[in-house]
Amino acid sequence: MTSIGSPSPFFLAGKKAYEVERSLRFNAADSAYLTRNTAAGNRRKFTISVWIKRAKFASQQIFVSTGDDGSNQGGLQFFSGDTLNFFSTIGNTYYQLTTTQVFRDPSAWYHIVAVFDTENSTSGDRIRLYVNGARITAFGTETQPSQNYDSFWNQSGKGISLGIYEPSNSGLPLGGYMAEINFIDGQAYDQSYFGETDALTGQWIPKKYTGSYGTNGFYLNFSDNSA
């Protein structure tokens, strides 16, 4: 099942500018997920920002995904050994970043920003990952796409799912909580658009995103109990 988390998962310390009130709980045993179909969007440039807290550990847990099958898909997931993996593949050719850093703290909220930008002229900047305000630069696997490569993401009639493996809407379920989910279609934004360092505590904290979302973009704050 999915359920609204309470109380607030985190607050801004030291000021009252912004407060995250709700999270959504994903129970892995129920293979709970959210999904929506996409229109024709920007397949070369998009940004995912999510705050996530782990409650169950498994070899793979996908929390954002798209795809038709194992050869044509994309995803953002906790991967083998509790690493983080961000990928896109068409025709079984993988472009991906798999971190050497591991994420094993069940008490921590992780802010994860994944950027896909194949229009970037710098080859090492076309897929990027940020966690808790810092860019990750150490990878066990780093396969960057060619310039202007069209990913599987944001194709017309395809789905984007949260908490599950999209090609089958089953398997690799997330066990944990997600909050403040932003999907930005057509823009490549770093972590500063979604978070900031608290001046009093030095802690990385949420910041309200105020930009546009593009064709397939969306924002989920889980404030509506009715649906």
mmCIF file of C-alpha atoms in Angstrom:
data_model
loop_
_atom_site.group_PDB
_atom_site.id
_atom_site.type_symbol
_atom_site.label_atom_id
_atom_site.label_comp_id
_atom_site.label_asym_id
_atom_site.label_seq_id
_atom_site.Cartn_x
_atom_site.Cartn_y
_atom_site.Cartn_z
ATOM 1 C CA MET A 1 0.000 0.000 0.000
ATOM 2 C CA THR A 2 0.934 3.630 -0.269
ATOM 3 C CA SER A 3 0.021 5.926 2.565
ATOM 4 C CA ILE A 4 0.519 9.513 3.586
ATOM 5 C CA GLY A 5 3.381 9.824 6.041
ATOM 6 C CA SER A 6 3.007 11.849 9.232
ATOM 7 C CA PRO A 7 4.321 13.899 10.948
ATOM 8 C CA SER A 8 6.307 16.186 8.672
ATOM 9 C CA PRO A 9 9.443 14.436 7.425
ATOM 10 C CA PHE A 10 11.644 17.496 7.782
ATOM 11 C CA PHE A 11 11.536 21.197 8.457
ATOM 12 C CA LEU A 12 13.594 24.189 7.561
ATOM 13 C CA ALA A 13 15.794 24.954 10.559
ATOM 14 C CA GLY A 14 16.354 28.553 11.521
ATOM 15 C CA LYS A 15 13.692 30.128 9.307
ATOM 16 C CA LYS A 16 10.042 29.742 8.318
ATOM 17 C CA ALA A 17 10.368 30.136 4.552
ATOM 18 C CA TYR A 18 9.479 26.573 3.601
ATOM 19 C CA GLU A 19 8.212 23.427 5.284
ATOM 20 C CA VAL A 20 7.632 19.950 3.881
ATOM 21 C CA GLU A 21 4.438 18.649 5.447
ATOM 22 C CA ARG A 22 3.897 15.239 3.890
ATOM 23 C CA SER A 23 5.641 12.182 2.500
ATOM 24 C CA LEU A 24 4.260 9.089 0.800
ATOM 25 C CA ARG A 25 5.022 5.644 2.217
ATOM 26 C CA PHE A 26 5.687 2.795 -0.215
ATOM 27 C CA ASN A 27 5.298 -0.676 1.278
ATOM 28 C CA ALA A 28 7.533 -3.011 -0.746
ATOM 29 C CA ALA A 29 5.496 -6.091 0.239
ATOM 30 C CA ASP A 30 2.489 -4.614 -1.589
ATOM 31 C CA SER A 31 4.459 -3.539 -4.704
ATOM 32 C CA ALA A 32 2.776 -0.154 -4.355
ATOM 33 C CA TYR A 33 3.395 2.461 -7.035
ATOM 34 C CA LEU A 34 2.170 5.576 -8.826
ATOM 35 C CA THR A 35 2.112 5.853 -12.629
ATOM 36 C CA ARG A 36 1.135 8.210 -15.442
ATOM 37 C CA ASN A 37 1.431 8.222 -19.227
ATOM 38 C CA THR A 38 3.569 10.789 -21.020
ATOM 39 C CA ALA A 39 3.114 12.899 -24.130
ATOM 40 C CA ALA A 40 5.925 13.669 -26.565
ATOM 41 C CA GLY A 41 8.396 15.642 -24.444
ATOM 42 C CA ASN A 42 12.094 16.431 -24.392
ATOM 43 C CA ARG A 43 14.050 13.183 -24.689
ATOM 44 C CA ARG A 44 17.426 14.936 -24.413
ATOM 45 C CA LYS A 45 16.977 17.085 -21.326
ATOM 46 C CA PHE A 46 15.155 16.552 -18.020
ATOM 47 C CA THR A 47 15.698 16.710 -14.256
ATOM 48 C CA ILE A 48 14.440 14.530 -11.403
ATOM 49 C CA SER A 49 14.520 15.761 -7.805
ATOM 50 C CA VAL A 50 13.255 13.619 -4.915
ATOM 51 C CA TRP A 51 13.687 13.358 -1.151
ATOM 52 C CA ILE A 52 13.746 9.709 -0.130
ATOM 53 C CA LYS A 53 14.085 7.703 3.068
ATOM 54 C CA ARG A 54 14.796 3.979 2.944
ATOM 55 C CA ALA A 55 12.857 1.531 5.118
ATOM 56 C CA LYS A 56 13.733 -1.753 3.421
ATOM 57 C CA PHE A 57 16.960 -2.929 1.813
ATOM 58 C CA ALA A 58 17.116 -5.147 -1.273
ATOM 59 C CA SER A 59 19.536 -5.742 -4.144
ATOM 60 C CA GLN A 60 17.552 -3.377 -6.385
ATOM 61 C CA GLN A 61 14.807 -0.869 -5.586
ATOM 62 C CA ILE A 62 13.580 1.430 -8.355
ATOM 63 C CA PHE A 63 11.941 4.676 -7.299
ATOM 64 C CA VAL A 64 11.531 6.433 -10.691
ATOM 65 C CA SER A 65 11.279 4.482 -13.947
ATOM 66 C CA THR A 66 10.060 4.387 -17.546
ATOM 67 C CA GLY A 67 10.221 1.751 -20.256
ATOM 68 C CA ASP A 68 8.763 -0.998 -22.429
ATOM 69 C CA ASP A 69 11.091 -3.873 -21.587
ATOM 70 C CA GLY A 70 14.603 -4.684 -20.431
ATOM 71 C CA SER A 71 16.146 -3.315 -23.625
ATOM 72 C CA ASN A 72 14.199 -0.053 -23.757
ATOM 73 C CA GLN A 73 13.897 1.696 -20.416
ATOM 74 C CA GLY A 74 15.211 4.242 -17.962
ATOM 75 C CA GLY A 75 15.372 4.486 -14.221
ATOM 76 C CA LEU A 76 16.693 5.919 -10.987
ATOM 77 C CA GLN A 77 17.263 3.258 -8.337
ATOM 78 C CA PHE A 78 19.117 1.916 -5.352
ATOM 79 C CA PHE A 79 21.280 -0.737 -6.958
ATOM 80 C CA SER A 80 23.546 -3.641 -6.074
ATOM 81 C CA GLY A 81 25.405 -3.078 -2.806
ATOM 82 C CA ASP A 82 23.139 -0.099 -1.931
ATOM 83 C CA THR A 83 24.723 2.109 -4.592
ATOM 84 C CA LEU A 84 22.735 4.609 -6.651
ATOM 85 C CA ASN A 85 22.121 3.989 -10.365
ATOM 86 C CA PHE A 86 20.699 6.375 -13.004
ATOM 87 C CA PHE A 87 20.284 4.991 -16.501
ATOM 88 C CA SER A 88 18.676 5.085 -19.934
ATOM 89 C CA THR A 89 18.824 2.405 -22.605
ATOM 90 C CA ILE A 90 17.454 1.889 -26.099
ATOM 91 C CA GLY A 91 18.213 -1.363 -27.873
ATOM 92 C CA ASN A 92 20.056 -2.758 -24.847
ATOM 93 C CA THR A 93 22.809 -0.103 -25.005
ATOM 94 C CA TYR A 94 23.125 1.332 -21.514
ATOM 95 C CA TYR A 95 24.068 4.892 -20.619
ATOM 96 C CA GLN A 96 24.388 5.092 -16.876
ATOM 97 C CA LEU A 97 26.033 6.290 -13.703
ATOM 98 C CA THR A 98 26.490 3.813 -10.853
ATOM 99 C CA THR A 99 28.032 5.301 -7.723
ATOM 100 C CA THR A 100 30.766 3.855 -5.570
ATOM 101 C CA GLN A 101 29.113 5.659 -2.643
ATOM 102 C CA VAL A 102 26.538 3.566 -0.778
ATOM 103 C CA PHE A 103 23.271 4.623 0.878
ATOM 104 C CA ARG A 104 22.525 2.457 3.905
ATOM 105 C CA ASP A 105 21.161 4.790 6.580
ATOM 106 C CA PRO A 106 17.469 4.003 7.259
ATOM 107 C CA SER A 107 17.151 7.066 9.485
ATOM 108 C CA ALA A 108 18.358 9.569 6.863
ATOM 109 C CA TRP A 109 16.491 11.573 4.261
ATOM 110 C CA TYR A 110 18.487 11.646 1.028
ATOM 111 C CA HIS A 111 17.929 14.427 -1.486
ATOM 112 C CA ILE A 112 18.703 12.959 -4.908
ATOM 113 C CA VAL A 113 18.862 15.041 -8.097
ATOM 114 C CA ALA A 114 19.402 13.253 -11.418
ATOM 115 C CA VAL A 115 20.141 15.380 -14.501
ATOM 116 C CA PHE A 116 19.971 14.163 -18.105
ATOM 117 C CA ASP A 117 21.294 16.612 -20.705
ATOM 118 C CA THR A 118 22.675 15.196 -23.943
ATOM 119 C CA GLU A 119 22.672 18.649 -25.530
ATOM 120 C CA ASN A 120 25.601 19.496 -23.243
ATOM 121 C CA SER A 121 28.854 19.867 -25.190
ATOM 122 C CA THR A 122 30.876 18.526 -22.236
ATOM 123 C CA SER A 123 30.691 14.739 -22.440
ATOM 124 C CA GLY A 124 31.148 14.183 -18.697
ATOM 125 C CA ASP A 125 28.219 16.488 -17.864
ATOM 126 C CA ARG A 126 25.495 14.811 -19.905
ATOM 127 C CA ILE A 127 24.334 12.585 -17.036
ATOM 128 C CA ARG A 128 24.854 13.955 -13.516
ATOM 129 C CA LEU A 129 23.917 12.974 -9.975
ATOM 130 C CA TYR A 130 23.716 15.115 -6.820
ATOM 131 C CA VAL A 131 23.037 13.839 -3.299
ATOM 132 C CA ASN A 132 22.360 16.161 -0.340
ATOM 133 C CA GLY A 133 23.705 19.184 -2.176
ATOM 134 C CA ALA A 134 26.942 17.680 -3.500
ATOM 135 C CA ARG A 135 27.705 16.418 -6.979
ATOM 136 C CA ILE A 136 28.837 12.796 -7.115
ATOM 137 C CA THR A 137 32.020 12.309 -9.140
ATOM 138 C CA ALA A 138 33.144 8.775 -8.198
ATOM 139 C CA PHE A 139 31.482 5.971 -10.141
ATOM 140 C CA GLY A 140 31.914 2.249 -10.433
ATOM 141 C CA THR A 141 30.266 2.520 -13.851
ATOM 142 C CA GLU A 142 30.121 5.694 -15.943
ATOM 143 C CA THR A 143 28.881 5.454 -19.523
ATOM 144 C CA GLN A 144 27.977 8.862 -20.909
ATOM 145 C CA PRO A 145 25.780 9.162 -24.038
ATOM 146 C CA SER A 146 26.818 10.893 -27.226
ATOM 147 C CA GLN A 147 25.762 14.496 -27.799
ATOM 148 C CA ASN A 148 22.074 14.904 -28.737
ATOM 149 C CA TYR A 149 21.271 11.276 -27.969
ATOM 150 C CA ASP A 150 17.513 10.711 -27.612
ATOM 151 C CA SER A 151 16.785 8.784 -24.423
ATOM 152 C CA PHE A 152 13.800 6.522 -23.790
ATOM 153 C CA TRP A 153 12.410 9.075 -21.347
ATOM 154 C CA ASN A 154 9.517 11.408 -22.345
ATOM 155 C CA GLN A 155 8.252 9.427 -25.309
ATOM 156 C CA SER A 156 4.613 9.728 -26.308
ATOM 157 C CA GLY A 157 2.363 7.070 -24.797
ATOM 158 C CA LYS A 158 4.985 5.690 -22.425
ATOM 159 C CA GLY A 159 4.684 5.629 -18.665
ATOM 160 C CA ILE A 160 6.597 7.122 -15.771
ATOM 161 C CA SER A 161 6.223 5.180 -12.531
ATOM 162 C CA LEU A 162 7.233 5.906 -8.958
ATOM 163 C CA GLY A 163 8.148 3.073 -6.608
ATOM 164 C CA ILE A 164 8.102 0.222 -9.146
ATOM 165 C CA TYR A 165 9.677 -1.127 -12.350
ATOM 166 C CA GLU A 166 7.632 0.592 -15.103
ATOM 167 C CA PRO A 167 7.975 -1.942 -17.963
ATOM 168 C CA SER A 168 5.915 -4.484 -16.011
ATOM 169 C CA ASN A 169 4.467 -2.393 -13.167
ATOM 170 C CA SER A 170 5.872 -5.070 -10.893
ATOM 171 C CA GLY A 171 9.228 -6.039 -9.474
ATOM 172 C CA LEU A 172 12.013 -4.094 -7.752
ATOM 173 C CA PRO A 173 9.546 -2.246 -5.460
ATOM 174 C CA LEU A 174 10.657 0.555 -3.183
ATOM 175 C CA GLY A 175 10.327 0.116 0.560
ATOM 176 C CA GLY A 176 10.453 3.591 2.059
ATOM 177 C CA TYR A 177 9.188 7.155 1.858
ATOM 178 C CA MET A 178 9.333 9.814 -0.848
ATOM 179 C CA ALA A 179 8.593 13.525 -0.582
ATOM 180 C CA GLU A 180 8.926 16.704 -2.640
ATOM 181 C CA ILE A 181 9.073 14.983 -6.029
ATOM 182 C CA ASN A 182 9.841 17.246 -8.993
ATOM 183 C CA PHE A 183 10.126 16.026 -12.579
ATOM 184 C CA ILE A 184 11.238 18.817 -14.928
ATOM 185 C CA ASP A 185 10.795 18.129 -18.643
ATOM 186 C CA GLY A 186 13.108 20.180 -20.886
ATOM 187 C CA GLN A 187 15.479 21.672 -18.295
ATOM 188 C CA ALA A 188 18.776 20.492 -16.786
ATOM 189 C CA TYR A 189 18.932 21.913 -13.254
ATOM 190 C CA ASP A 190 21.410 21.234 -10.472
ATOM 191 C CA GLN A 191 20.633 20.747 -6.778
ATOM 192 C CA SER A 192 20.486 24.473 -5.996
ATOM 193 C CA TYR A 193 17.019 24.748 -7.592
ATOM 194 C CA PHE A 194 15.541 22.336 -5.050
ATOM 195 C CA GLY A 195 17.590 22.684 -1.851
ATOM 196 C CA GLU A 196 19.890 24.915 0.137
ATOM 197 C CA THR A 197 22.250 24.844 3.116
ATOM 198 C CA ASP A 198 20.750 26.105 6.359
ATOM 199 C CA ALA A 199 22.864 29.004 7.639
ATOM 200 C CA LEU A 200 22.464 27.991 11.294
ATOM 201 C CA THR A 201 22.854 24.216 11.163
ATOM 202 C CA GLY A 202 24.832 23.623 7.970
ATOM 203 C CA GLN A 203 22.235 20.976 7.043
ATOM 204 C CA TRP A 204 21.023 20.491 3.468
ATOM 205 C CA ILE A 205 17.297 21.324 3.460
ATOM 206 C CA PRO A 206 14.437 21.586 0.922
ATOM 207 C CA LYS A 207 13.721 24.702 -1.089
ATOM 208 C CA LYS A 208 10.566 25.269 -3.113
ATOM 209 C CA TYR A 209 11.129 24.955 -6.856
ATOM 210 C CA THR A 210 9.555 27.911 -8.665
ATOM 211 C CA GLY A 211 10.324 27.244 -12.336
ATOM 212 C CA SER A 212 8.342 25.673 -15.166
ATOM 213 C CA TYR A 213 7.732 21.941 -15.607
ATOM 214 C CA GLY A 214 7.476 21.445 -19.374
ATOM 215 C CA THR A 215 5.228 18.994 -21.192
ATOM 216 C CA ASN A 216 5.502 15.975 -18.891
ATOM 217 C CA GLY A 217 6.750 17.635 -15.745
ATOM 218 C CA PHE A 218 5.007 17.315 -12.399
ATOM 219 C CA TYR A 219 5.286 18.153 -8.709
ATOM 220 C CA LEU A 220 4.027 15.892 -5.912
ATOM 221 C CA ASN A 221 3.861 17.098 -2.313
ATOM 222 C CA PHE A 222 1.173 14.581 -1.199
ATOM 223 C CA SER A 223 -0.924 17.241 0.506
ATOM 224 C CA ASP A 224 -4.235 15.757 -0.739
ATOM 225 C CA ASN A 225 -5.610 13.026 1.544
ATOM 226 C CA SER A 226 -8.619 12.326 -0.681
ATOM 227 C CA ALA A 227 -6.812 10.557 -3.532
#
